[in-house]
CSV table of N, CA and C in Angstrom, one decimal:
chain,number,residue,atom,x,y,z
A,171,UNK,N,53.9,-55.1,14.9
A,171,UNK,CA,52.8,-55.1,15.8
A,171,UNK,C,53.1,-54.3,17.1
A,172,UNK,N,54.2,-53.3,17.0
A,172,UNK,CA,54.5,-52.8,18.2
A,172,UNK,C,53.4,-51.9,18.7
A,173,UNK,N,53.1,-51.9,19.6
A,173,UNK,CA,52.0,-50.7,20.4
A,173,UNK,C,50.3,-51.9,20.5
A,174,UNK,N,50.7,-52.8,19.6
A,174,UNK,CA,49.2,-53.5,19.6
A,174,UNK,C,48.7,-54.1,20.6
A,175,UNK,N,47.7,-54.3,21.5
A,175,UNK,CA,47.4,-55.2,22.6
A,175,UNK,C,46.4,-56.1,21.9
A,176,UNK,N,46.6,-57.3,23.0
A,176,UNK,CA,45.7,-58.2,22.5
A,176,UNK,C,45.4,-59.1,23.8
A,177,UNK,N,44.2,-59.3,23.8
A,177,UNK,CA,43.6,-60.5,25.1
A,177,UNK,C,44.0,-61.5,25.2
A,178,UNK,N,44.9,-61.9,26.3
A,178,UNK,CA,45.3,-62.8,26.6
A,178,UNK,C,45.0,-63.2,28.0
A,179,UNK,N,44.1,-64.6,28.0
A,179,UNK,CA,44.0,-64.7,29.4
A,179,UNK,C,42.9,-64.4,29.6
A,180,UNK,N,42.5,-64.9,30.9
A,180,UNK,CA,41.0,-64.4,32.0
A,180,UNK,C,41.2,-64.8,33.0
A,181,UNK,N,39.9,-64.7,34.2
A,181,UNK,CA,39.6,-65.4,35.1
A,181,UNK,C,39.0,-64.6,35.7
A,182,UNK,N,39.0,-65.1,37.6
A,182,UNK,CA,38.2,-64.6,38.4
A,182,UNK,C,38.8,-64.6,39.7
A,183,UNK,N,38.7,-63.3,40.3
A,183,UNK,CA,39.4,-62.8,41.5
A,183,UNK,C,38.0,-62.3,42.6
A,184,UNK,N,38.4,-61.6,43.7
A,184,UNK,CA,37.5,-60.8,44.2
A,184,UNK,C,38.6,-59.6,45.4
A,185,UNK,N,37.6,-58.4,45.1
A,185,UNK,CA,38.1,-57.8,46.2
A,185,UNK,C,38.2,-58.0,47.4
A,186,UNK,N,39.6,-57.7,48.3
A,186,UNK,CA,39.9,-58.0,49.5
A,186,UNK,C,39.9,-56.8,50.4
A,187,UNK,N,39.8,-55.8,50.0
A,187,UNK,CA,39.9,-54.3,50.7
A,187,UNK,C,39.3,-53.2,49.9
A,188,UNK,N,39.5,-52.4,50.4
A,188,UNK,CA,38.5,-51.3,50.1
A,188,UNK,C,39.4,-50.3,49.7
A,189,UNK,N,40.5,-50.4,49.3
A,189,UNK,CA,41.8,-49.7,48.4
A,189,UNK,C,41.7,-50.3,47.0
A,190,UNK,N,40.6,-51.4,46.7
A,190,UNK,CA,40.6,-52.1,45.5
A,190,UNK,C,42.3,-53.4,44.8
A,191,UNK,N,42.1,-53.8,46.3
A,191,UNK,CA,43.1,-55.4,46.0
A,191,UNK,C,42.4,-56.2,45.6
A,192,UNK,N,42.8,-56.9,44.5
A,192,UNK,CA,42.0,-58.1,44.0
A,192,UNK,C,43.1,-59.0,44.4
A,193,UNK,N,42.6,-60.4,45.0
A,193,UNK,CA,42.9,-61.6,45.2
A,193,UNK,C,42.9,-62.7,44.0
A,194,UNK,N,43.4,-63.0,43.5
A,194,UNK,CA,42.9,-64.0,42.5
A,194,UNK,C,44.1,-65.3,42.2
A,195,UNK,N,44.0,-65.9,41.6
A,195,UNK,CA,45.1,-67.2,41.3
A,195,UNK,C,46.3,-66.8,40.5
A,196,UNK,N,47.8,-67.4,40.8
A,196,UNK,CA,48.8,-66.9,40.1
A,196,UNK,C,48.6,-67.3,38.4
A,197,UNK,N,48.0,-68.9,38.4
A,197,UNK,CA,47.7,-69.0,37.3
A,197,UNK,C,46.9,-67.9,36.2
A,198,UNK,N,46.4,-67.2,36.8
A,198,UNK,CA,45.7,-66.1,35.7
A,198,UNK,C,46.8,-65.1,35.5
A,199,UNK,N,47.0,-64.4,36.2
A,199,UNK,CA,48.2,-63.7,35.9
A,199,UNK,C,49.5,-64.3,34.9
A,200,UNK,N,50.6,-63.4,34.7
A,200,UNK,CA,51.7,-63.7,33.9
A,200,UNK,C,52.9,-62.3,34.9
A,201,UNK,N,54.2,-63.0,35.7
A,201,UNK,CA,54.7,-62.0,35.8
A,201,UNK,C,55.7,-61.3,35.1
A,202,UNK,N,55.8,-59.7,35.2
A,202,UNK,CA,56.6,-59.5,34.1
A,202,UNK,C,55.8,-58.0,33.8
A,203,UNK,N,55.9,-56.8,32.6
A,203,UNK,CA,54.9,-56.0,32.4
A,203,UNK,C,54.1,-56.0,31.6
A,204,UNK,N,52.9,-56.1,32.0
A,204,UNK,CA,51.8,-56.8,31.4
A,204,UNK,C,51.2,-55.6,32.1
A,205,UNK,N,49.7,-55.1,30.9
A,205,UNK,CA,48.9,-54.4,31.0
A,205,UNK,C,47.6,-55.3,32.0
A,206,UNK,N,47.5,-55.0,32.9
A,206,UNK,CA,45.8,-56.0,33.4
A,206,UNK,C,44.9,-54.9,33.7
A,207,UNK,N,43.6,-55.5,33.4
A,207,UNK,CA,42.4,-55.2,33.3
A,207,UNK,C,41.5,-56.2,34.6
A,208,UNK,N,40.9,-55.0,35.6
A,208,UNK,CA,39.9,-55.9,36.3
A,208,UNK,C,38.5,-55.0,35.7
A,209,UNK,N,37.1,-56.5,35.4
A,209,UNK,CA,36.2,-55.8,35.5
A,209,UNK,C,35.0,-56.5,36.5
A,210,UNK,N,34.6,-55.2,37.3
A,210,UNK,CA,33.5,-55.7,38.0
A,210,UNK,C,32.1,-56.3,37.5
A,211,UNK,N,31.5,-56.2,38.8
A,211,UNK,CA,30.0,-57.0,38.2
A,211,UNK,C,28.9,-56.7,37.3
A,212,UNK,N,29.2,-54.8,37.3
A,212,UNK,CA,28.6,-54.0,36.4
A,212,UNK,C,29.2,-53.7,35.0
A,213,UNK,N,30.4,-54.5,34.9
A,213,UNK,CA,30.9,-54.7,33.5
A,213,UNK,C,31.8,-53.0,33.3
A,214,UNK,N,32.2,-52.7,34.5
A,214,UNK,CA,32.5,-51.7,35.0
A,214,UNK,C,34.2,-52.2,34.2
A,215,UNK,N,35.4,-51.4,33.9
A,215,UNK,CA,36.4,-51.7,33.5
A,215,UNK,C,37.4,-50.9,34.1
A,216,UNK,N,38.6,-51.4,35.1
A,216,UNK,CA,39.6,-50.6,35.9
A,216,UNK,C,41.5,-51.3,35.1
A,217,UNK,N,41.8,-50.4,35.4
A,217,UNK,CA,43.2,-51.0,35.6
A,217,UNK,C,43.8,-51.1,36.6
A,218,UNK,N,44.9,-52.3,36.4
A,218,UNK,CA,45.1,-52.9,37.6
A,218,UNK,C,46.4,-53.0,37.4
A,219,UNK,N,47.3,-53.3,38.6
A,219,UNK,CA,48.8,-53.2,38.1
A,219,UNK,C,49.2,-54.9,39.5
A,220,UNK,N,49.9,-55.7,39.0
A,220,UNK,CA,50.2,-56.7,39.3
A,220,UNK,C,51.3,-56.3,40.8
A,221,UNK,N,50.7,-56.4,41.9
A,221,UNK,CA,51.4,-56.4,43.3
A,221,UNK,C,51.9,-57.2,43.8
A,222,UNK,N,51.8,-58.8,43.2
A,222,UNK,CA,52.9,-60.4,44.1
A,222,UNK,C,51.9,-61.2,44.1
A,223,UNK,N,52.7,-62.1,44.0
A,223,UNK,CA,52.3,-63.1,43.4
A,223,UNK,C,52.8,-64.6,44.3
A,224,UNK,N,52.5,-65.4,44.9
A,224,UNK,CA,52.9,-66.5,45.8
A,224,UNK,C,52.6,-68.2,45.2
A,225,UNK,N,53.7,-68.5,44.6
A,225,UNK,CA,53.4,-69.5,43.7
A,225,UNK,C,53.3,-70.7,44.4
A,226,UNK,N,53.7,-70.9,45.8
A,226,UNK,CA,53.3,-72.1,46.4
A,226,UNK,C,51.7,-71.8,46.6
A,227,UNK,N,51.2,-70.9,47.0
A,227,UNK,CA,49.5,-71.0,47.0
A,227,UNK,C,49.0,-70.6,45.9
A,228,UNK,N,49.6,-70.8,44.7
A,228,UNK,CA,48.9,-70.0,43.4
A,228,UNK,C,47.9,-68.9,43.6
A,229,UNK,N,48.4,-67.7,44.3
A,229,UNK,CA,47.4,-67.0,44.5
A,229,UNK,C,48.7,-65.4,44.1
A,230,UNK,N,47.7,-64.0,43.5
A,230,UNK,CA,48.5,-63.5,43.1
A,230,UNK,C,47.5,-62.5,43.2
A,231,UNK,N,48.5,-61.2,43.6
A,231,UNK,CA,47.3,-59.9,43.8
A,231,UNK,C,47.6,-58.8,43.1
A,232,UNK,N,46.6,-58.0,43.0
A,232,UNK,CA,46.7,-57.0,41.8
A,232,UNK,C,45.9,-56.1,42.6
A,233,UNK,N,46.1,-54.4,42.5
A,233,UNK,CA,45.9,-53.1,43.2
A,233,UNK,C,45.2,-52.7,41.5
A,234,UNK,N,43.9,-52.3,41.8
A,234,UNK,CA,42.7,-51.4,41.0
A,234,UNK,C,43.5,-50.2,41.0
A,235,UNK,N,44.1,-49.3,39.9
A,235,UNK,CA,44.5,-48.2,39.9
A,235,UNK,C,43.8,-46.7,40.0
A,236,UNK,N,43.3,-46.8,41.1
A,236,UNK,CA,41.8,-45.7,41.5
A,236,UNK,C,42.1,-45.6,42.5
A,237,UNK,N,41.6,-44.1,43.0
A,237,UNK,CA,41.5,-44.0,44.3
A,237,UNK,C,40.3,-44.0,44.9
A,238,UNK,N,39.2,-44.9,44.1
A,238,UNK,CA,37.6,-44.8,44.7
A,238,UNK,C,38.2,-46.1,45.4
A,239,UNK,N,36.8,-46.2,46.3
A,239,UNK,CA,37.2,-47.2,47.5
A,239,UNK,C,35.8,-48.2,46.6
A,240,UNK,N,36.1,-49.6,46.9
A,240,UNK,CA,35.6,-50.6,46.7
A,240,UNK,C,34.7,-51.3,47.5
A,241,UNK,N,33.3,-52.3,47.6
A,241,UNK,CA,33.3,-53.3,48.5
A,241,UNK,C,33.8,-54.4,47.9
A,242,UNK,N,34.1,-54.7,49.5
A,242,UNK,CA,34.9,-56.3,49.5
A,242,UNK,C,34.6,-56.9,50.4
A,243,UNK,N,35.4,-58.1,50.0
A,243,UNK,CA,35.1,-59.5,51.1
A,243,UNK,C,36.1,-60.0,52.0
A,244,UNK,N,35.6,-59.9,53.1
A,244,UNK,CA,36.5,-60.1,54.1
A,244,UNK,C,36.5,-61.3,54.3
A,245,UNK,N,38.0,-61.6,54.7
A,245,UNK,CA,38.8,-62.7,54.6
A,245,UNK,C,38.5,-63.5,55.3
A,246,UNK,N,38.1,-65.3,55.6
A,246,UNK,CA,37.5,-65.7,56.4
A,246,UNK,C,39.0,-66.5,58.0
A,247,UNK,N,38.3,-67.0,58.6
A,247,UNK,CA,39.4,-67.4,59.2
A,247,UNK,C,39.4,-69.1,59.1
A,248,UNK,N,40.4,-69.7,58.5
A,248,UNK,CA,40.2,-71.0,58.3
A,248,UNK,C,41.2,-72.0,59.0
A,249,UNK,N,41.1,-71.3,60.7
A,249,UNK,CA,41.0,-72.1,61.7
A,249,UNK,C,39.8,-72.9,62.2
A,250,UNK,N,38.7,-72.1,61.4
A,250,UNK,CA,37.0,-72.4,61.3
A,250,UNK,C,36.7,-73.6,60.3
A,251,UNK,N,37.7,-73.4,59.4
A,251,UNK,CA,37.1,-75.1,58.4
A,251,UNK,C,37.1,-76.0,59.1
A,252,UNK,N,36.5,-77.2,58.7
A,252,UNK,CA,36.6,-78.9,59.3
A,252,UNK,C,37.0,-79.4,57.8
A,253,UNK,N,37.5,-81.1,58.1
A,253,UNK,CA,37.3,-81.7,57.3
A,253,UNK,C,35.4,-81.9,56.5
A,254,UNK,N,35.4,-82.0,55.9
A,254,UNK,CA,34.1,-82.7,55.1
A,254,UNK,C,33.2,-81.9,55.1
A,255,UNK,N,33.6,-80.6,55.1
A,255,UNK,CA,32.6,-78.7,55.0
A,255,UNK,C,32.4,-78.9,53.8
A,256,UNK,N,31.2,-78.7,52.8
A,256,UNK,CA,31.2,-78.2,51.4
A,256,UNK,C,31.6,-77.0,51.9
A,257,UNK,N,32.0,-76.6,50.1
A,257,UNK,CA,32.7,-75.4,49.4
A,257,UNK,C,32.1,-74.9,48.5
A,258,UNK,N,32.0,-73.6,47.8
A,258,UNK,CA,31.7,-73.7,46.7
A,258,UNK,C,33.1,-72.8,46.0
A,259,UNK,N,33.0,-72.7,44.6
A,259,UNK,CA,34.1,-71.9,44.2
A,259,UNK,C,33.1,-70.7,43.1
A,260,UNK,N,32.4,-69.8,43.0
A,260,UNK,CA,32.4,-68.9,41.8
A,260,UNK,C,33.4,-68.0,40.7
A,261,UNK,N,33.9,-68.5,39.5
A,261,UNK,CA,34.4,-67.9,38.8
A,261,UNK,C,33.8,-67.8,37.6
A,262,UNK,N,35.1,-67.9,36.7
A,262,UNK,CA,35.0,-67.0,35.2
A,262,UNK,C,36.2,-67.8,34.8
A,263,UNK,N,35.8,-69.1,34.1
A,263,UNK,CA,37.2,-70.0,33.7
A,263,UNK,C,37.5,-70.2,32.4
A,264,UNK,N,38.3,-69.6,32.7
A,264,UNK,CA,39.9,-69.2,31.4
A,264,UNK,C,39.1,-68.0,30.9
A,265,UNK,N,38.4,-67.4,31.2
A,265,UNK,CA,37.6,-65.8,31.0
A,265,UNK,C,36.5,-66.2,29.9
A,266,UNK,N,36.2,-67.6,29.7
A,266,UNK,CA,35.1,-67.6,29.0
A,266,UNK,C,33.9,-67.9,29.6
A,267,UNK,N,33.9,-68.3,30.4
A,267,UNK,CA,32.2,-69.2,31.1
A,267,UNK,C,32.7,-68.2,32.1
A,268,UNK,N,31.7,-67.0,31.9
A,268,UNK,CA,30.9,-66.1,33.4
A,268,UNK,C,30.3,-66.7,34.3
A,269,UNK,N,30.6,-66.5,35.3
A,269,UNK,CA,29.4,-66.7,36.9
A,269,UNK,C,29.2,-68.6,36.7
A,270,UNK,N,30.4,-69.4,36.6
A,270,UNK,CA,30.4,-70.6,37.0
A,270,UNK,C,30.5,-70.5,38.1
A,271,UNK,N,30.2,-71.8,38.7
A,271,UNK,CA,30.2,-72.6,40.1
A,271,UNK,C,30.5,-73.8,39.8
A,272,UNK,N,31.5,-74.5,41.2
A,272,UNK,CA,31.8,-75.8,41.1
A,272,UNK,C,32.0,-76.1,42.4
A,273,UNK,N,31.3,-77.2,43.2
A,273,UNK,CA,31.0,-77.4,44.3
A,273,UNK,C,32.6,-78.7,44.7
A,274,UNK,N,32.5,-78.6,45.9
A,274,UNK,CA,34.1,-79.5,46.5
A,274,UNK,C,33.7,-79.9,47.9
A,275,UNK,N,34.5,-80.6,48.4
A,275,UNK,CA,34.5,-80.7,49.9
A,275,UNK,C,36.0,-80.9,50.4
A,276,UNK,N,36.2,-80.4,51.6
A,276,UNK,CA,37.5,-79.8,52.3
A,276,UNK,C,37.7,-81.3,52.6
């Protein structure tokens, strides 16, 4: 099976910059060299290459290998949360259910 790829994995990130960083959970990722694939909302398909990863906040970033610039979401400041704020979360969990939502409170 050498040379073969195969899908392993999913989820759901978002851009953080306009260099094309995706933000997303360590859990989706695997570290190590591993081929990743981000695709956008247009089903658009980039590669991505794995930039760190922070396993106390399970959060792990990956760089779109393009030099087209992206929109993103800017980062909020969560000196601004309270206790008992709803939340919502939109993903793509375990890469099978697109465009879920699951509502929380802080």
């Amino acid at each position: 099976m050498a040379g073969k790829k195969i899908d392993f994995g999913g989820g759901s990130g978002f851009i953080a910059d306009p260099s094309g960083i995706v933000v997303t959970n360590m859990h989706v990722v695997y570290e190590g060299q591993f081929d990743y694939e981000v695709t956008d909302y247009q089903n658009k398909k980039f590669v991505a290459k794995l930039i760190g990863v922070d396993l106390i906040n399970d959060t792990a970033f990956l760089k779109i290998q393009t030099e087209q610039s992206f929109p993103f979401l800017k980062l909020g400041d969560s000196s601004k949360i309270f206790l008992g704020q709803n939340v919502l979360a939109i993903g793509n969990v375990l890469g099978l259910f697109n465009n879920t939502v699951s509502s929380g409170i802080i």
